[in-house]
CSV table of C-alpha atoms in Angstrom, one decimal:
chain,number,residue,atom,x,y,z
A,20,MET,CA,-163.7,-146.3,-169.5
A,21,GLY,CA,-164.0,-144.6,-166.2
A,22,CYS,CA,-161.5,-142.5,-164.4
A,23,ARG,CA,-160.1,-143.3,-160.9
A,24,VAL,CA,-160.0,-140.1,-158.8
A,25,MET,CA,-157.4,-139.9,-156.1
A,26,LEU,CA,-158.8,-138.4,-152.7
A,27,ALA,CA,-156.5,-136.7,-150.4
A,28,PRO,CA,-156.3,-138.7,-146.9
A,29,HIS,CA,-159.0,-137.2,-144.5
A,30,ARG,CA,-158.2,-136.7,-140.9
A,31,GLY,CA,-158.2,-140.1,-139.4
A,32,TRP,CA,-157.0,-142.2,-142.5
A,33,ILE,CA,-153.8,-144.2,-142.3
A,34,ILE,CA,-151.6,-144.2,-145.2
A,35,PRO,CA,-150.1,-147.3,-146.0
A,36,GLY,CA,-146.4,-147.5,-144.6
A,37,LEU,CA,-146.8,-144.2,-142.6
A,38,ASP,CA,-146.6,-145.8,-139.2
A,39,ARG,CA,-143.2,-147.7,-140.1
A,40,ARG,CA,-141.5,-144.7,-141.3
A,41,LEU,CA,-142.7,-142.7,-138.2
A,42,ALA,CA,-141.2,-145.2,-135.9
A,43,ALA,CA,-137.9,-145.3,-137.9
A,44,ALA,CA,-137.9,-141.4,-137.7
A,45,SER,CA,-138.4,-141.6,-133.8
A,46,ALA,CA,-135.4,-144.1,-133.4
A,47,VAL,CA,-133.3,-142.0,-135.1
A,48,VAL,CA,-134.1,-139.0,-132.9
A,49,SER,CA,-133.7,-141.2,-129.6
A,50,ALA,CA,-130.5,-142.4,-130.6
A,51,ALA,CA,-129.1,-138.9,-131.4
A,52,PRO,CA,-127.0,-137.6,-128.6
A,53,PRO,CA,-128.9,-134.9,-126.1
A,54,VAL,CA,-128.6,-131.1,-127.0
A,55,ARG,CA,-126.2,-129.6,-124.3
A,56,LEU,CA,-127.9,-126.7,-122.6
A,57,TYR,CA,-124.8,-125.0,-121.0
A,58,ALA,CA,-121.3,-124.0,-122.5
A,59,ALA,CA,-118.4,-126.3,-122.0
A,60,ALA,CA,-115.8,-125.5,-119.0
A,61,ALA,CA,-112.9,-123.7,-120.2
A,62,LYS,CA,-109.7,-125.3,-120.0
A,63,PRO,CA,-107.6,-124.3,-117.2
A,64,ALA,CA,-104.5,-122.0,-118.1
A,65,ASN,CA,-101.1,-122.8,-117.0
A,66,LYS,CA,-99.9,-122.3,-113.5
A,67,SER,CA,-96.7,-120.8,-114.5
A,68,SER,CA,-98.4,-118.2,-116.5
A,69,LYS,CA,-100.5,-117.2,-113.8
A,70,LYS,CA,-97.6,-117.1,-111.3
A,71,THR,CA,-95.7,-114.9,-113.7
A,72,LYS,CA,-98.7,-112.4,-113.9
A,73,GLN,CA,-99.0,-112.5,-110.4
A,74,GLU,CA,-95.4,-111.6,-109.9
A,75,GLU,CA,-95.6,-109.0,-112.2
A,76,THR,CA,-98.6,-107.3,-110.7
A,77,LYS,CA,-96.9,-107.5,-107.5
A,78,LYS,CA,-93.8,-106.0,-108.5
A,79,LYS,CA,-95.7,-103.1,-110.2
A,80,GLN,CA,-97.9,-102.8,-107.1
A,81,VAL,CA,-94.8,-102.4,-104.4
A,82,PRO,CA,-94.8,-98.8,-103.3
A,83,ARG,CA,-91.6,-96.8,-103.1
A,84,ARG,CA,-90.7,-96.2,-99.6
A,85,ARG,CA,-89.0,-93.1,-99.0
A,86,PRO,CA,-85.6,-93.4,-97.0
A,87,LEU,CA,-85.7,-92.6,-93.4
A,88,MET,CA,-84.3,-89.5,-92.0
A,89,THR,CA,-81.3,-89.6,-89.5
A,90,LYS,CA,-82.3,-86.5,-87.2
A,91,PRO,CA,-85.6,-84.8,-86.5
A,92,VAL,CA,-85.5,-81.0,-86.5
A,93,ASP,CA,-88.7,-80.1,-84.2
A,94,ASP,CA,-89.4,-81.6,-80.9
A,95,VAL,CA,-92.5,-83.2,-82.0
A,96,TYR,CA,-92.3,-85.5,-85.0
A,97,LEU,CA,-93.4,-88.9,-86.3
A,98,THR,CA,-90.9,-91.7,-85.0
A,99,TRP,CA,-91.3,-93.9,-88.0
A,100,HIS,CA,-90.0,-91.4,-90.4
A,101,TYR,CA,-86.7,-91.3,-88.7
A,102,GLU,CA,-83.6,-93.9,-87.9
A,103,ARG,CA,-83.8,-95.1,-84.5
A,104,PRO,CA,-81.3,-92.9,-82.5
A,105,SER,CA,-78.3,-94.7,-80.7
A,106,TYR,CA,-76.5,-93.3,-77.8
A,107,GLU,CA,-73.1,-93.6,-76.2
A,108,VAL,CA,-73.1,-95.9,-72.8
A,109,GLU,CA,-72.6,-93.1,-70.4
A,110,LYS,CA,-75.4,-91.0,-72.0
A,111,ALA,CA,-77.5,-93.9,-72.1
A,112,VAL,CA,-77.2,-94.6,-68.4
A,113,GLY,CA,-77.7,-91.0,-67.5
A,114,MET,CA,-81.1,-90.9,-69.4
A,115,LEU,CA,-82.3,-93.9,-67.6
A,116,LYS,CA,-81.6,-92.2,-64.4
A,117,LYS,CA,-83.4,-89.1,-65.6
A,118,PHE,CA,-86.4,-91.0,-66.6
A,119,GLN,CA,-86.6,-92.7,-63.3
A,120,GLU,CA,-86.7,-89.2,-61.5
A,121,LEU,CA,-89.3,-87.8,-64.0
A,122,ASP,CA,-91.7,-90.7,-63.6
A,123,PHE,CA,-91.2,-90.9,-59.7
A,124,THR,CA,-90.7,-94.6,-60.1
A,125,TYR,CA,-88.7,-97.2,-57.9
A,126,PRO,CA,-85.1,-95.8,-57.7
A,127,ARG,CA,-83.4,-99.3,-57.1
A,128,GLN,CA,-85.0,-101.2,-60.1
A,129,PHE,CA,-83.1,-103.4,-62.3
A,130,VAL,CA,-81.0,-102.6,-65.4
A,131,TYR,CA,-81.7,-105.0,-68.5
A,132,ILE,CA,-79.6,-105.4,-71.6
A,133,ASN,CA,-80.8,-107.0,-74.8
A,134,VAL,CA,-78.3,-108.4,-76.8
A,135,PHE,CA,-79.2,-109.5,-80.4
A,136,LEU,CA,-76.2,-111.9,-81.8
A,137,ASP,CA,-75.1,-113.0,-85.4
A,138,MET,CA,-74.7,-116.6,-84.8
A,139,ALA,CA,-73.7,-117.7,-88.4
A,140,LEU,CA,-70.3,-119.1,-89.0
A,141,GLN,CA,-68.8,-120.6,-92.3
A,142,LYS,CA,-71.3,-121.7,-94.9
A,143,LYS,CA,-74.4,-123.0,-93.1
A,144,LYS,CA,-72.8,-123.8,-89.7
A,145,LYS,CA,-73.9,-121.6,-87.0
A,146,VAL,CA,-73.2,-121.1,-83.1
A,147,GLU,CA,-75.3,-123.2,-81.3
A,148,PRO,CA,-77.4,-121.4,-78.5
A,149,PHE,CA,-75.6,-121.6,-75.0
A,150,THR,CA,-75.5,-120.8,-71.6
A,151,SER,CA,-72.9,-119.2,-69.3
A,152,THR,CA,-72.1,-117.7,-66.0
A,153,VAL,CA,-69.9,-114.8,-65.5
A,154,LEU,CA,-68.6,-113.3,-62.5
A,155,ILE,CA,-69.4,-109.5,-62.6
A,156,PRO,CA,-67.3,-106.9,-60.9
A,157,HIS,CA,-69.9,-105.0,-58.8
A,158,ARG,CA,-72.7,-107.4,-57.5
A,159,PHE,CA,-76.4,-106.0,-57.2
A,160,SER,CA,-78.3,-108.6,-55.4
A,161,ASP,CA,-78.3,-109.8,-52.0
A,162,GLN,CA,-79.4,-113.2,-53.2
A,163,THR,CA,-76.8,-116.0,-54.0
A,164,ASN,CA,-77.4,-118.8,-56.2
A,165,LYS,CA,-78.2,-122.3,-55.1
A,166,VAL,CA,-75.3,-124.8,-55.9
A,167,LEU,CA,-75.3,-128.6,-55.5
A,168,VAL,CA,-72.0,-130.3,-55.5
A,169,PHE,CA,-71.5,-134.0,-56.6
A,170,THR,CA,-68.9,-135.9,-54.3
A,171,GLU,CA,-68.4,-139.1,-52.4
A,172,ASN,CA,-65.3,-137.9,-50.4
A,173,GLU,CA,-66.3,-137.2,-46.8
A,174,GLN,CA,-63.5,-134.2,-46.8
A,175,GLU,CA,-64.5,-132.8,-49.7
A,176,ALA,CA,-68.3,-132.7,-48.8
A,177,GLU,CA,-67.4,-131.0,-45.6
A,178,ILE,CA,-65.3,-128.5,-47.4
A,179,ALA,CA,-68.4,-127.8,-49.8
A,180,ARG,CA,-70.8,-127.2,-47.0
A,181,GLU,CA,-68.6,-124.8,-45.3
A,182,ASN,CA,-68.4,-122.7,-48.4
A,183,GLY,CA,-72.2,-122.5,-48.9
A,184,ALA,CA,-72.9,-125.3,-51.1
A,185,ALA,CA,-76.9,-125.7,-51.0
A,186,VAL,CA,-76.9,-129.5,-51.3
A,187,VAL,CA,-74.2,-132.1,-51.0
A,188,GLY,CA,-74.3,-135.7,-51.9
A,189,GLY,CA,-73.3,-138.5,-54.1
A,190,VAL,CA,-75.2,-141.2,-56.4
A,191,GLU,CA,-78.2,-141.1,-54.2
A,192,LEU,CA,-79.2,-137.8,-55.4
A,193,ILE,CA,-79.8,-138.8,-59.0
A,194,LYS,CA,-83.1,-140.2,-58.4
A,195,TRP,CA,-84.2,-137.2,-56.5
A,196,ILE,CA,-83.0,-134.7,-59.3
A,197,LEU,CA,-84.6,-136.9,-62.1
A,198,GLU,CA,-88.0,-136.7,-60.1
A,199,ASP,CA,-87.6,-133.1,-59.7
A,200,GLU,CA,-87.5,-133.2,-55.9
A,201,ILE,CA,-84.3,-131.2,-55.9
A,202,GLN,CA,-84.1,-128.1,-57.9
A,203,VAL,CA,-81.0,-125.7,-57.9
A,204,ASP,CA,-79.3,-123.2,-60.1
A,205,SER,CA,-76.1,-124.7,-60.8
A,206,TYR,CA,-74.5,-128.1,-60.5
A,207,ILE,CA,-70.5,-128.8,-59.9
A,208,ALA,CA,-68.7,-132.0,-59.4
A,209,VAL,CA,-65.4,-133.7,-58.9
A,210,PRO,CA,-63.8,-135.8,-61.6
A,211,GLU,CA,-64.1,-139.2,-60.0
A,212,ILE,CA,-68.0,-139.2,-59.5
A,213,MET,CA,-68.5,-138.2,-63.3
A,214,PRO,CA,-68.8,-141.8,-64.7
A,215,LYS,CA,-71.9,-142.1,-62.1
A,216,LEU,CA,-73.6,-139.4,-63.3
A,217,ILE,CA,-74.3,-140.0,-67.1
A,218,PRO,CA,-78.0,-140.7,-66.2
A,219,LEU,CA,-78.3,-137.1,-65.5
A,220,ARG,CA,-76.7,-135.9,-68.6
A,221,GLY,CA,-80.1,-135.5,-70.6
A,222,LYS,CA,-81.8,-134.2,-67.8
A,223,LEU,CA,-79.3,-131.3,-66.7
A,224,LYS,CA,-78.4,-130.6,-70.2
A,225,ARG,CA,-76.4,-127.2,-70.4
A,226,LYS,CA,-76.0,-127.4,-66.4
A,227,TYR,CA,-74.3,-130.8,-66.7
A,228,PRO,CA,-70.8,-130.3,-64.9
A,229,ASN,CA,-68.1,-129.5,-67.6
A,230,THR,CA,-64.7,-128.4,-67.4
A,231,LYS,CA,-65.3,-125.5,-70.1
A,232,ARG,CA,-68.0,-124.1,-67.9
A,233,ASN,CA,-65.8,-124.2,-64.7
A,234,SER,CA,-68.1,-126.8,-62.9
A,235,LEU,CA,-65.7,-129.6,-62.9
A,236,GLY,CA,-62.5,-130.0,-60.8
A,237,HIS,CA,-61.2,-130.3,-57.5
A,238,ASP,CA,-61.1,-126.6,-56.2
A,239,ILE,CA,-64.5,-126.8,-54.7
A,240,PRO,CA,-64.5,-123.5,-52.8
A,241,LYS,CA,-63.2,-121.4,-56.1
A,242,MET,CA,-66.1,-123.2,-58.3
A,243,LEU,CA,-68.5,-122.5,-55.4
A,244,GLN,CA,-67.8,-119.0,-55.4
A,245,PHE,CA,-68.0,-118.6,-59.1
A,246,TYR,CA,-71.4,-120.2,-59.2
A,247,ARG,CA,-73.1,-118.8,-56.0
A,248,ASP,CA,-72.1,-114.9,-56.8
A,249,GLY,CA,-72.1,-115.2,-60.8
A,250,LEU,CA,-74.7,-114.1,-63.2
A,251,GLU,CA,-75.9,-116.7,-65.5
A,252,TYR,CA,-77.5,-115.8,-68.7
A,253,ALA,CA,-78.7,-117.7,-71.9
A,254,VAL,CA,-79.5,-117.4,-75.5
A,255,GLN,CA,-83.4,-117.2,-76.0
A,256,ASP,CA,-84.9,-117.3,-79.3
A,257,GLU,CA,-81.9,-118.6,-81.2
A,258,CYS,CA,-80.2,-115.2,-81.3
A,259,VAL,CA,-81.2,-112.9,-78.3
A,260,ILE,CA,-79.6,-112.7,-74.7
A,261,LYS,CA,-81.9,-111.0,-72.2
A,262,THR,CA,-80.3,-110.4,-68.8
A,263,ARG,CA,-80.0,-108.0,-65.9
A,264,ILE,CA,-76.7,-106.5,-65.1
A,265,ALA,CA,-77.0,-103.7,-62.3
A,266,ARG,CA,-79.7,-101.7,-60.4
A,267,LEU,CA,-80.3,-98.0,-61.6
A,268,ASP,CA,-79.2,-96.6,-58.1
A,269,MET,CA,-75.6,-97.7,-58.7
A,270,PRO,CA,-72.9,-95.5,-59.9
A,271,THR,CA,-72.7,-95.1,-63.6
A,272,GLU,CA,-69.0,-96.5,-63.8
A,273,GLN,CA,-70.2,-99.7,-62.0
A,274,ILE,CA,-73.2,-100.1,-64.5
A,275,ILE,CA,-70.8,-99.9,-67.2
A,276,ALA,CA,-68.3,-102.1,-65.9
A,277,ASN,CA,-70.7,-104.7,-65.4
A,278,LEU,CA,-71.9,-104.5,-69.1
A,279,LYS,CA,-68.7,-104.6,-70.5
A,280,THR,CA,-67.9,-107.8,-68.5
A,281,VAL,CA,-71.0,-109.3,-69.6
A,282,ILE,CA,-70.4,-108.4,-73.2
A,283,ASN,CA,-66.7,-109.9,-73.2
A,284,ASP,CA,-68.0,-112.8,-72.1
A,285,ILE,CA,-70.7,-113.4,-74.7
A,286,CYS,CA,-68.0,-112.6,-77.4
A,287,THR,CA,-66.0,-115.6,-76.3
A,288,PHE,CA,-68.6,-118.0,-77.8
A,289,LYS,CA,-67.7,-116.9,-81.6
A,290,PRO,CA,-64.1,-116.5,-82.9
A,291,LEU,CA,-63.6,-112.8,-83.6
A,292,THR,CA,-62.4,-113.9,-87.2
A,293,TYR,CA,-65.8,-114.2,-88.2
A,294,GLY,CA,-66.7,-110.8,-87.7
A,295,PRO,CA,-68.9,-109.0,-84.8
A,296,PHE,CA,-70.8,-111.1,-82.7
A,297,VAL,CA,-72.9,-108.5,-81.1
A,298,GLN,CA,-75.1,-106.7,-83.8
A,299,ARG,CA,-77.2,-104.9,-81.7
A,300,LEU,CA,-77.3,-103.9,-77.9
A,301,VAL,CA,-80.3,-102.4,-76.0
A,302,ILE,CA,-80.2,-100.9,-72.4
A,303,ARG,CA,-83.1,-100.4,-70.3
A,304,SER,CA,-84.5,-100.4,-66.8
A,305,SER,CA,-87.5,-102.1,-65.5
A,306,THR,CA,-89.9,-99.2,-66.4
A,307,SER,CA,-88.0,-97.3,-69.1
A,308,GLU,CA,-88.1,-97.6,-73.1
A,309,GLY,CA,-85.2,-99.5,-74.6
A,310,LEU,CA,-82.1,-97.3,-75.8
A,311,LEU,CA,-79.8,-98.3,-78.6
A,312,LEU,CA,-76.2,-98.1,-77.6
A,313,HIS,CA,-73.2,-97.5,-79.8
A,314,LEU,CA,-71.1,-100.6,-80.1
A,315,ASP,CA,-67.8,-98.6,-80.5
A,316,GLY,CA,-65.7,-99.2,-77.4
A,317,LEU,CA,-67.9,-102.1,-76.0
A,318,LEU,CA,-66.9,-104.8,-78.2
A,319,PRO,CA,-63.4,-106.5,-78.3
A,320,GLN,CA,-61.4,-105.7,-81.1
A,321,VAL,CA,-59.4,-108.1,-83.8
A,322,GLU,CA,-55.8,-107.6,-83.3
A,323,LYS,CA,-54.3,-106.6,-87.0
A,324,VAL,CA,-51.9,-109.2,-87.8
A,325,GLU,CA,-51.2,-108.0,-91.2
A,326,GLU,CA,-50.1,-104.6,-89.6
A,327,LYS,CA,-48.0,-106.5,-87.0
A,328,GLU,CA,-46.4,-108.5,-89.8
A,329,GLU,CA,-45.6,-105.4,-91.9
A,330,ASP,CA,-44.1,-103.8,-88.9
A,331,ALA,CA,-42.0,-107.0,-88.3
A,332,GLU,CA,-40.8,-106.7,-91.9
A,333,GLY,CA,-39.9,-103.0,-91.7
A,334,ASP,CA,-38.2,-103.5,-88.3
A,335,GLU,CA,-36.0,-106.4,-90.2
A,336,GLU,CA,-35.3,-104.2,-93.2
A,337,LYS,CA,-33.9,-101.3,-91.1
A,338,ARG,CA,-31.7,-104.0,-89.2
A,339,VAL,CA,-30.4,-105.0,-92.7
A,340,LEU,CA,-29.6,-101.5,-93.8
A,341,GLU,CA,-28.0,-100.5,-90.6
A,342,SER,CA,-25.6,-103.7,-90.8
A,343,ALA,CA,-24.8,-103.1,-94.3
A,344,SER,CA,-23.8,-99.2,-93.6
A,345,THR,CA,-21.5,-100.4,-90.7
């Protein structure tokens, strides 16, 4: 009986069923998910943890600032290492006059003050920015302010013209004011015409005639003198007043008197019981640096009611003791 010899498949031979197995294997491979050639993105960290880390690093990196020294010892020094010096008002005015002599600048230049205010009241309330006019004791300018007078009475109109009013009229002026054809420094009026001036309230704003600002009344000559010769100032940047108060060639006493008059008028816009209204006061001339002033003696003082009450109680006790002894 002959033997069958199984020969190994030669190149090019096809084993039965091999093609089906290869096709199945390729299908399995194609169905498998693709291989990622890069790493997955990391999950974002919590924002709160990042913030806390940043705050901690900031706290650690804050350098310790050396406290400022009060007075320099030498004539030459670094100004940012020392507190800003402050001066009595008499000394400051004398220094401004000396600066003018040393710099050979114009002797009749203006003197200015910058007043920094504390506008806060109780809780979240604050003083609203305001505009005011004050009659200073010593005039320093030859120019007078232009004042418009609202009246429909011919006799009052004639009085206004005689006392130096720049413009006098009634309702016919409203159109010209709204169209900016008439521009003056101040507006005053008599009470009878006020209902007809309501269209100007939004245009004039703080310059709208008002009894509190002494721009509404029947005493036309007095109101005209006040607004023609008065010094007008306004709050800028919510808490700063910048205004001129004198000329540098005026006597020191007159400059100080004008300064005190303006400061006293400013302090009327906030009750003294809320604390000092003026925080800082700087004086300068047109060509000089600003000098910080001591506020002692320049601000109105709050009367100590408690001390007065105690004195009154003490006087009553003395009277009772005297009456009991007699």
